[in-house]
Amino acid sequence: MDLQETLAKMTIKLNYAETKLSQLESCHCEKSCKVNGAVFRDKELWVEPENCRNCACKNGVVECRRILCPPANCSAGSLPVHVEGKCCKECRPKCIYMGKVLSEGQRALTKSCRECKNGMMVKVTESCPAVNCTESERILPENRCCNVCRGYDFCAEGHNCGENSLCKNWKTKAVCECKSGFTSTRGDLAYCEDIDECAAEMHYCHANTVCVNLPGSHRCDCIPGYIRVDDFSCTEHDECASGQHDCDENAICTNTIRGHSCTCKPGYVGNGTICLGGYHCECRSGFHDNGTYSLDGGSCIDINECATRTHTCWNDSACINLEGSFDCLCPTGPSCSGDCPHEGGLKRNGQVWTLKEDRCSVCSCKDGKIFCRRTACDCLNPNVDLFCCPECDSRVTSQCFHQSGHKVYRSGDNWTYSCQHCRCLNRYIRKGLNDKWMV
């Protein structure tokens, strides 16, 4: 087969394909509706008398609305009442009995039970069923002759509430109540129709949206070219997703109508553009910060009091540097009487005192050496210093919550959280990490 013949066959096939596509484009596919085995064409209407509804097929979707009943316009001697098998109320003669107006089917109890029928009160001879409750728990329903027990389900007997209303038990009778998003028709709560929140301007749709009415509710759709912020708002672009924001890395970016907002994550504080951790680190006494931070506590290094001459050893004693402290070795000499130099003064051998900068520490001088320790706590002593002895503080205001918020600790209690040692000190949590404290 030569090239010319191949091109001719391909041209025929292309022309055939174009013809088929043209036929498909001009074809109108009508969507029908199928209800209980019956098929209805698009825009076709029908009535469901058993449900008192008018229905229509709209682009393959069935939409039904309750039949809108005309005003009853009853005469002065009649009242509108529900009639079995009828969708709308009909006028029936009313009764006046002992000064009370009754409609067709309503009953009144005096010495005997009587019912309103065709404008006349007729005696009812049927007996009342037995009730399984005490006399004090019995109630007489409205317009009835037989008692029922308190809490009786009147709605279970059957009711005339429409599809957009709910039956509610109310004291001595059943009442109808419109569902949310629906309102009564002509003041009759048995018949409720949808509230068009869009037309009535009862919606919450903001700028850049279009209100779409729904049965019992509404929806806010974004105008083409806009993206959703929440159920009621749309914006031109998402600054958070595109990265066009100034939020801190420890903040949460939330897109808004005219921009965005920044909120610090839990555990951080700040204005959102700057978020700092909720604690800071301090070196313990005898250590200083080298300007860096590390989880293993390596950023705090020992202060060499001997090399920096910040010790309090006498001239004829030798300064020995210790981890976080120092010691003085006193050889024999006139200054080694056992007394201890302290803050430019002298403490006698055997003297005990409290540090000015730390009221919770007690120091003593022994043989030229100063020994300091934490104050012993006697929780039975009513004058115990609660600042130094938080474990003796039983006040509720001094308790601490666990980081999870599900457990309470007393002041002075210790626990472990995220590889850290925690202690409750008068309602504040202090975290220990090697040589560092995080407050």
Coordinates of C-alpha atoms in Angstrom, one line a residue:
M1 CA 0.0 0.0 0.0
D2 CA 1.5 3.3 -1.1
L3 CA 1.5 6.5 0.9
Q4 CA -1.2 8.1 -1.2
E5 CA -3.7 5.3 -0.5
T6 CA -2.9 5.3 3.2
L7 CA -3.6 9.1 3.4
A8 CA -6.9 8.6 1.6
K9 CA -8.1 6.0 4.1
M10 CA -7.1 8.1 7.1
T11 CA -9.0 11.1 5.7
I12 CA -12.2 9.0 5.4
K13 CA -11.9 7.8 9.0
L14 CA -11.3 11.4 10.3
N15 CA -14.3 12.7 8.4
Y16 CA -16.5 9.9 9.9
A17 CA -15.2 10.7 13.4
E18 CA -15.9 14.4 13.0
T19 CA -19.5 13.6 11.9
K20 CA -20.1 11.4 15.0
L21 CA -18.7 14.1 17.3
S22 CA -21.0 16.7 15.7
Q23 CA -24.0 14.5 16.2
L24 CA -23.1 14.0 19.9
E25 CA -22.6 17.7 20.5
S26 CA -26.1 18.5 19.1
C27 CA -27.7 15.7 21.2
H28 CA -29.7 16.8 24.2
C29 CA -29.7 14.2 27.0
E30 CA -32.8 14.8 29.2
K31 CA -32.6 13.6 32.8
S32 CA -35.7 11.9 34.1
C33 CA -36.9 10.9 37.6
K34 CA -38.0 7.5 38.8
V35 CA -40.4 7.4 41.8
N36 CA -42.0 4.1 43.0
G37 CA -41.5 2.5 39.6
A38 CA -43.0 5.4 37.7
V39 CA -40.8 7.5 35.4
F40 CA -41.3 11.3 35.1
R41 CA -39.7 13.5 32.5
D42 CA -37.7 16.6 33.3
K43 CA -40.0 19.5 34.6
E44 CA -43.0 17.1 34.8
L45 CA -45.3 17.7 37.8
W46 CA -47.4 15.2 39.8
V47 CA -49.3 14.9 43.1
E48 CA -48.7 12.5 46.0
P49 CA -52.1 12.6 47.8
E50 CA -51.1 10.2 50.5
N51 CA -48.3 12.6 51.5
C52 CA -50.2 15.8 50.6
R53 CA -47.3 16.9 48.4
N54 CA -46.9 18.5 44.9
C55 CA -43.7 17.1 43.3
A56 CA -41.7 18.0 40.2
C57 CA -38.8 16.5 38.3
K58 CA -35.9 19.0 38.0
N59 CA -32.9 17.8 36.0
G60 CA -33.1 14.3 37.4
V61 CA -33.8 15.4 41.0
V62 CA -37.2 15.1 42.7
E63 CA -38.4 18.2 44.5
C64 CA -41.6 18.0 46.6
R65 CA -43.5 20.6 48.6
R66 CA -46.5 20.2 50.8
I67 CA -49.7 21.2 49.2
L68 CA -50.5 24.8 50.0
C69 CA -54.0 24.8 51.5
P70 CA -56.3 27.8 50.8
P71 CA -57.8 29.6 53.8
A72 CA -60.8 27.7 55.2
N73 CA -63.0 30.8 55.5
C74 CA -65.4 29.0 57.8
S75 CA -68.8 30.5 58.7
A76 CA -69.5 31.8 62.2
G77 CA -71.1 28.4 63.1
S78 CA -68.2 26.2 62.1
L79 CA -64.5 25.6 62.7
P80 CA -61.7 24.2 60.5
V81 CA -60.7 20.7 61.5
H82 CA -58.5 17.8 60.1
V83 CA -60.5 15.2 58.3
E84 CA -59.2 11.7 57.8
G85 CA -57.9 11.2 54.2
K86 CA -57.9 15.0 53.4
C87 CA -54.8 17.1 53.0
C88 CA -56.4 20.4 54.0
K89 CA -58.7 21.3 56.9
E90 CA -62.4 21.4 56.2
C91 CA -65.2 23.4 57.9
R92 CA -67.3 21.5 60.4
P93 CA -70.1 22.7 62.7
K94 CA -68.8 23.7 66.1
C95 CA -70.3 23.0 69.5
I96 CA -70.8 25.2 72.5
Y97 CA -71.0 23.2 75.7
M98 CA -71.0 24.8 79.2
G99 CA -69.5 28.0 77.9
K100 CA -66.7 26.3 76.0
V101 CA -66.3 26.2 72.2
L102 CA -65.5 22.7 70.8
S103 CA -64.6 21.7 67.3
E104 CA -65.6 18.4 65.6
G105 CA -64.3 15.4 67.4
Q106 CA -63.4 17.2 70.7
R107 CA -64.7 15.8 73.9
A108 CA -65.8 17.2 77.3
L109 CA -66.2 15.4 80.6
T110 CA -68.8 16.4 83.2
K111 CA -70.9 13.7 84.8
S112 CA -70.6 11.8 81.5
C113 CA -68.3 12.0 78.4
R114 CA -69.7 13.9 75.5
E115 CA -68.3 14.5 72.0
C116 CA -68.9 17.2 69.4
K117 CA -70.5 15.7 66.2
N118 CA -72.2 17.7 63.5
G119 CA -72.7 20.6 65.9
M120 CA -74.2 18.5 68.7
M121 CA -72.8 17.1 71.9
V122 CA -73.3 13.3 71.8
K123 CA -72.8 11.0 74.8
V124 CA -69.9 8.6 74.5
T125 CA -70.7 5.2 75.9
E126 CA -67.3 3.5 75.5
S127 CA -65.4 2.8 78.7
C128 CA -61.9 4.2 79.6
P129 CA -59.0 1.8 79.5
A130 CA -57.1 1.0 82.7
V131 CA -54.1 3.1 83.6
N132 CA -51.0 1.7 85.4
C133 CA -50.1 4.6 87.7
T134 CA -51.2 6.1 91.0
E135 CA -54.0 8.7 91.3
S136 CA -51.5 11.5 91.8
E137 CA -49.8 10.6 88.5
R138 CA -52.9 10.7 86.4
I139 CA -53.8 13.6 84.1
L140 CA -56.8 14.4 82.0
P141 CA -55.7 15.3 78.4
E142 CA -57.2 18.3 76.7
N143 CA -60.6 17.8 75.1
R144 CA -60.7 14.1 76.3
C145 CA -62.7 12.1 78.8
C146 CA -60.2 9.4 79.9
N147 CA -57.2 9.9 82.2
V148 CA -53.7 8.9 81.2
C149 CA -50.4 8.6 83.2
R150 CA -48.2 11.6 83.4
G151 CA -45.5 11.5 80.6
Y152 CA -47.9 10.0 78.2
D153 CA -46.7 10.0 74.5
F154 CA -49.5 11.8 72.7
C155 CA -47.5 12.0 69.5
A156 CA -47.4 8.2 69.3
E157 CA -51.2 8.1 68.8
G158 CA -50.7 9.8 65.4
H159 CA -50.6 13.5 64.6
N160 CA -51.2 15.9 61.7
C161 CA -47.8 17.6 61.7
G162 CA -46.4 18.0 58.2
E163 CA -43.0 16.9 56.9
N164 CA -41.4 20.1 57.9
S165 CA -42.7 20.2 61.4
L166 CA -42.1 18.0 64.5
C167 CA -44.7 16.6 66.9
K168 CA -43.9 17.6 70.6
N169 CA -45.6 16.3 73.7
W170 CA -46.8 19.2 75.8
K171 CA -48.4 18.6 79.2
T172 CA -51.9 17.4 78.2
K173 CA -51.7 17.3 74.4
A174 CA -49.6 17.0 71.3
V175 CA -48.4 20.1 69.5
C176 CA -46.6 20.8 66.2
E177 CA -43.4 22.7 66.0
C178 CA -41.6 23.9 62.8
K179 CA -38.2 22.5 62.2
S180 CA -35.2 24.8 62.2
G181 CA -35.1 26.8 59.0
F182 CA -38.8 26.6 58.4
T183 CA -41.7 28.8 59.4
S184 CA -45.5 28.2 59.8
T185 CA -47.9 28.8 57.0
R186 CA -50.8 31.2 57.9
G187 CA -50.0 30.6 61.6
D188 CA -50.7 26.9 61.5
L189 CA -47.6 25.0 62.9
A190 CA -48.8 21.8 61.3
Y191 CA -47.8 23.3 57.9
C192 CA -44.3 24.8 57.7
E193 CA -42.4 26.0 54.6
D194 CA -38.8 26.7 54.0
I195 CA -37.4 30.1 55.0
D196 CA -35.4 31.6 52.1
E197 CA -32.6 33.0 54.2
C198 CA -31.0 34.5 51.1
A199 CA -34.1 36.5 50.0
A200 CA -34.9 37.5 53.6
E201 CA -31.2 38.5 54.2
M202 CA -31.1 36.2 57.2
H203 CA -27.9 34.6 56.2
Y204 CA -24.3 34.9 57.4
C205 CA -22.5 35.0 54.0
H206 CA -19.8 37.6 53.8
A207 CA -18.2 39.5 50.9
N208 CA -17.0 37.5 47.9
T209 CA -19.7 34.8 48.4
V210 CA -23.1 34.0 46.9
C211 CA -25.9 32.8 49.2
V212 CA -27.6 29.6 48.0
N213 CA -30.9 28.7 49.7
L214 CA -31.3 25.1 50.8
P215 CA -34.3 23.4 52.5
G216 CA -34.2 24.5 56.1
S217 CA -30.8 26.1 55.7
H218 CA -28.5 27.9 53.2
R219 CA -25.0 27.7 51.8
C220 CA -22.3 30.3 51.0
D221 CA -20.5 29.6 47.7
C222 CA -17.3 31.4 46.7
I223 CA -17.4 33.8 43.7
P224 CA -15.3 32.3 40.9
G225 CA -11.6 33.1 41.4
Y226 CA -11.9 33.1 45.2
I227 CA -11.0 30.4 47.7
R228 CA -12.8 29.5 50.9
V229 CA -11.7 30.8 54.4
D230 CA -14.6 29.3 56.4
D231 CA -18.2 28.4 55.9
F232 CA -19.2 32.0 55.4
S233 CA -16.1 33.8 54.0
C234 CA -13.9 33.7 50.8
T235 CA -10.7 35.5 49.9
E236 CA -8.6 36.2 46.8
H237 CA -5.7 34.0 47.8
D238 CA -4.4 31.9 50.7
E239 CA -1.5 33.8 52.2
C240 CA -0.8 31.0 54.6
A241 CA -0.5 28.3 52.0
S242 CA 1.5 30.4 49.6
G243 CA 4.0 31.4 52.4
Q244 CA 3.2 35.1 52.0
H245 CA 3.0 35.8 55.7
D246 CA 5.1 37.0 58.6
C247 CA 4.2 34.4 61.2
D248 CA 6.9 33.0 63.4
E249 CA 7.9 29.4 62.8
N250 CA 6.4 28.6 66.2
A251 CA 3.1 30.2 65.3
I252 CA -0.1 29.0 63.5
C253 CA -1.1 31.0 60.4
T254 CA -4.9 31.4 59.8
N255 CA -6.1 32.8 56.5
T256 CA -8.7 35.7 56.8
I257 CA -10.8 37.7 54.4
R258 CA -8.3 40.6 54.1
G259 CA -5.1 38.9 55.0
H260 CA -4.0 36.5 57.7
S261 CA -3.5 36.2 61.5
C262 CA -0.7 34.7 63.5
T263 CA -1.2 32.9 66.8
C264 CA 1.6 31.4 68.9
K265 CA 1.5 27.6 69.3
P266 CA 0.8 26.2 72.8
G267 CA 3.9 26.5 75.0
Y268 CA 5.0 29.8 73.2
V269 CA 4.2 33.4 74.0
G270 CA 4.3 36.5 71.8
N271 CA 2.3 38.4 69.1
G272 CA 2.4 35.7 66.5
T273 CA 5.2 37.3 64.4
I274 CA 7.6 36.6 67.3
C275 CA 6.9 33.6 69.6
L276 CA 9.2 32.8 72.5
G277 CA 9.3 29.6 74.6
G278 CA 7.4 29.7 77.8
Y279 CA 10.5 29.3 80.0
H280 CA 14.1 30.5 80.3
C281 CA 17.3 28.8 81.5
E282 CA 19.5 29.9 84.4
C283 CA 22.8 28.5 85.6
R284 CA 22.9 27.2 89.1
S285 CA 25.0 28.9 91.8
G286 CA 28.7 28.3 91.1
F287 CA 28.2 28.1 87.3
H288 CA 28.0 30.6 84.5
D289 CA 26.7 30.6 81.0
N290 CA 29.2 30.3 78.1
G291 CA 26.7 32.0 75.7
T292 CA 25.4 28.8 74.1
Y293 CA 22.6 26.3 75.0
S294 CA 22.5 22.6 74.8
L295 CA 20.1 20.0 76.1
D296 CA 22.8 18.2 78.1
G297 CA 23.5 21.3 80.2
G298 CA 26.9 21.8 78.6
S299 CA 26.3 25.5 78.2
C300 CA 26.8 26.0 82.0
I301 CA 30.5 25.8 83.1
D302 CA 32.0 25.9 86.5
I303 CA 33.2 29.2 88.0
N304 CA 36.8 28.8 89.2
E305 CA 36.6 31.0 92.3
C306 CA 40.3 30.4 93.1
A307 CA 41.5 31.7 89.7
T308 CA 39.1 34.6 89.6
R309 CA 39.8 35.5 93.3
T310 CA 36.2 35.5 94.2
H311 CA 36.7 33.1 97.1
T312 CA 36.7 34.1 100.8
C313 CA 39.8 32.0 101.9
W314 CA 42.2 33.8 104.2
N315 CA 45.7 34.7 103.0
D316 CA 47.4 31.8 104.8
S317 CA 44.9 29.2 103.6
A318 CA 44.8 27.4 100.2
C319 CA 41.9 27.8 97.9
I320 CA 40.7 24.5 96.2
N321 CA 38.3 24.8 93.3
L322 CA 35.3 22.4 93.4
E323 CA 32.5 21.7 90.9
G324 CA 30.1 24.6 91.5
S325 CA 32.0 25.8 94.6
F326 CA 35.4 26.0 96.4
D327 CA 37.1 24.9 99.6
C328 CA 39.7 26.4 101.9
L329 CA 42.5 24.3 103.3
C330 CA 43.9 25.8 106.4
P331 CA 47.4 24.8 107.5
T332 CA 48.7 25.7 111.0
G333 CA 49.0 29.4 111.5
P334 CA 47.7 32.4 113.5
S335 CA 44.7 32.7 111.3
C336 CA 43.7 29.1 111.6
S337 CA 41.9 29.3 115.0
G338 CA 38.8 27.6 113.6
D339 CA 37.0 30.9 112.8
C340 CA 35.6 31.5 109.3
P341 CA 35.9 34.6 107.2
H342 CA 32.5 35.5 105.7
E343 CA 31.5 38.6 103.7
G344 CA 34.3 40.8 105.0
G345 CA 33.7 39.7 108.5
L346 CA 34.4 36.7 110.8
K347 CA 32.2 33.9 111.9
R348 CA 33.2 32.2 115.1
N349 CA 34.0 28.5 115.2
G350 CA 30.6 26.8 115.9
Q351 CA 28.5 29.8 114.9
V352 CA 25.2 29.1 112.9
W353 CA 23.5 31.7 110.7
T354 CA 21.1 32.2 107.8
L355 CA 22.3 33.5 104.5
K356 CA 21.0 37.0 103.5
E357 CA 20.7 36.1 99.9
D358 CA 19.1 32.7 100.6
R359 CA 16.8 32.6 103.6
C360 CA 16.3 28.9 103.1
S361 CA 19.9 27.9 103.7
V362 CA 21.6 27.6 107.1
C363 CA 25.4 27.9 107.4
S364 CA 27.8 27.0 110.2
C365 CA 31.5 27.5 110.9
K366 CA 33.5 24.5 111.9
D367 CA 37.3 24.5 112.2
G368 CA 37.7 27.3 109.7
K369 CA 35.3 25.8 107.2
I370 CA 31.8 27.0 106.3
F371 CA 29.2 24.3 105.8
C372 CA 25.8 25.3 104.3
R373 CA 22.7 23.2 104.0
R374 CA 19.0 23.6 103.3
T375 CA 16.8 24.4 106.3
A376 CA 15.2 21.3 107.7
C377 CA 11.4 21.3 107.3
D378 CA 9.1 20.4 110.2
C379 CA 5.6 20.4 108.7
L380 CA 4.1 20.0 112.2
N381 CA 5.5 23.4 113.2
P382 CA 2.7 26.0 112.6
N383 CA 5.4 28.7 112.0
V384 CA 7.3 26.7 109.4
D385 CA 8.5 28.9 106.5
L386 CA 6.3 27.8 103.5
F387 CA 8.6 29.6 101.1
C388 CA 11.5 27.3 102.1
C389 CA 9.3 24.3 102.8
P390 CA 6.7 24.1 99.9
E391 CA 6.0 20.4 100.8
C392 CA 4.4 21.7 104.0
D393 CA 2.1 24.0 102.0
S394 CA -1.3 22.3 101.7
R395 CA -3.2 25.3 100.4
V396 CA -5.2 24.7 97.2
T397 CA -3.9 28.0 95.7
S398 CA -0.4 26.6 95.9
Q399 CA -1.1 23.5 93.8
C400 CA 0.2 22.9 90.3
F401 CA -1.4 21.3 87.3
H402 CA 0.5 18.6 85.3
Q403 CA 1.4 19.7 81.8
S404 CA -1.4 17.5 80.5
G405 CA -3.9 19.3 82.7
H406 CA -5.3 16.0 84.1
K407 CA -3.4 15.8 87.4
V408 CA -2.9 18.1 90.4
Y409 CA 0.3 18.2 92.5
R410 CA 0.8 19.7 95.9
S411 CA 3.5 22.3 96.5
G412 CA 6.8 20.4 96.9
D413 CA 5.8 17.4 94.9
N414 CA 8.2 16.1 92.2
W415 CA 7.5 14.3 88.9
T416 CA 9.1 13.6 85.5
Y417 CA 7.9 15.0 82.2
S418 CA 9.6 14.9 78.8
C419 CA 12.9 13.7 80.2
Q420 CA 12.9 16.6 82.7
H421 CA 12.6 16.6 86.5
C422 CA 9.7 18.9 87.6
R423 CA 8.8 20.3 91.0
C424 CA 5.8 22.2 92.2
L425 CA 6.9 25.4 94.1
N426 CA 3.9 27.4 95.3
R427 CA 1.8 27.0 92.1
Y428 CA 4.8 27.4 89.8
I429 CA 6.4 24.5 87.9
R430 CA 10.2 24.4 88.0
K431 CA 12.0 22.0 85.6
G432 CA 15.6 20.7 86.2
L433 CA 17.9 19.8 83.3
N434 CA 21.4 18.8 84.6
D435 CA 22.9 22.0 85.8
K436 CA 20.1 24.2 84.5
W437 CA 16.7 25.2 85.9
M438 CA 13.8 26.2 83.6
V439 CA 11.2 28.3 85.4

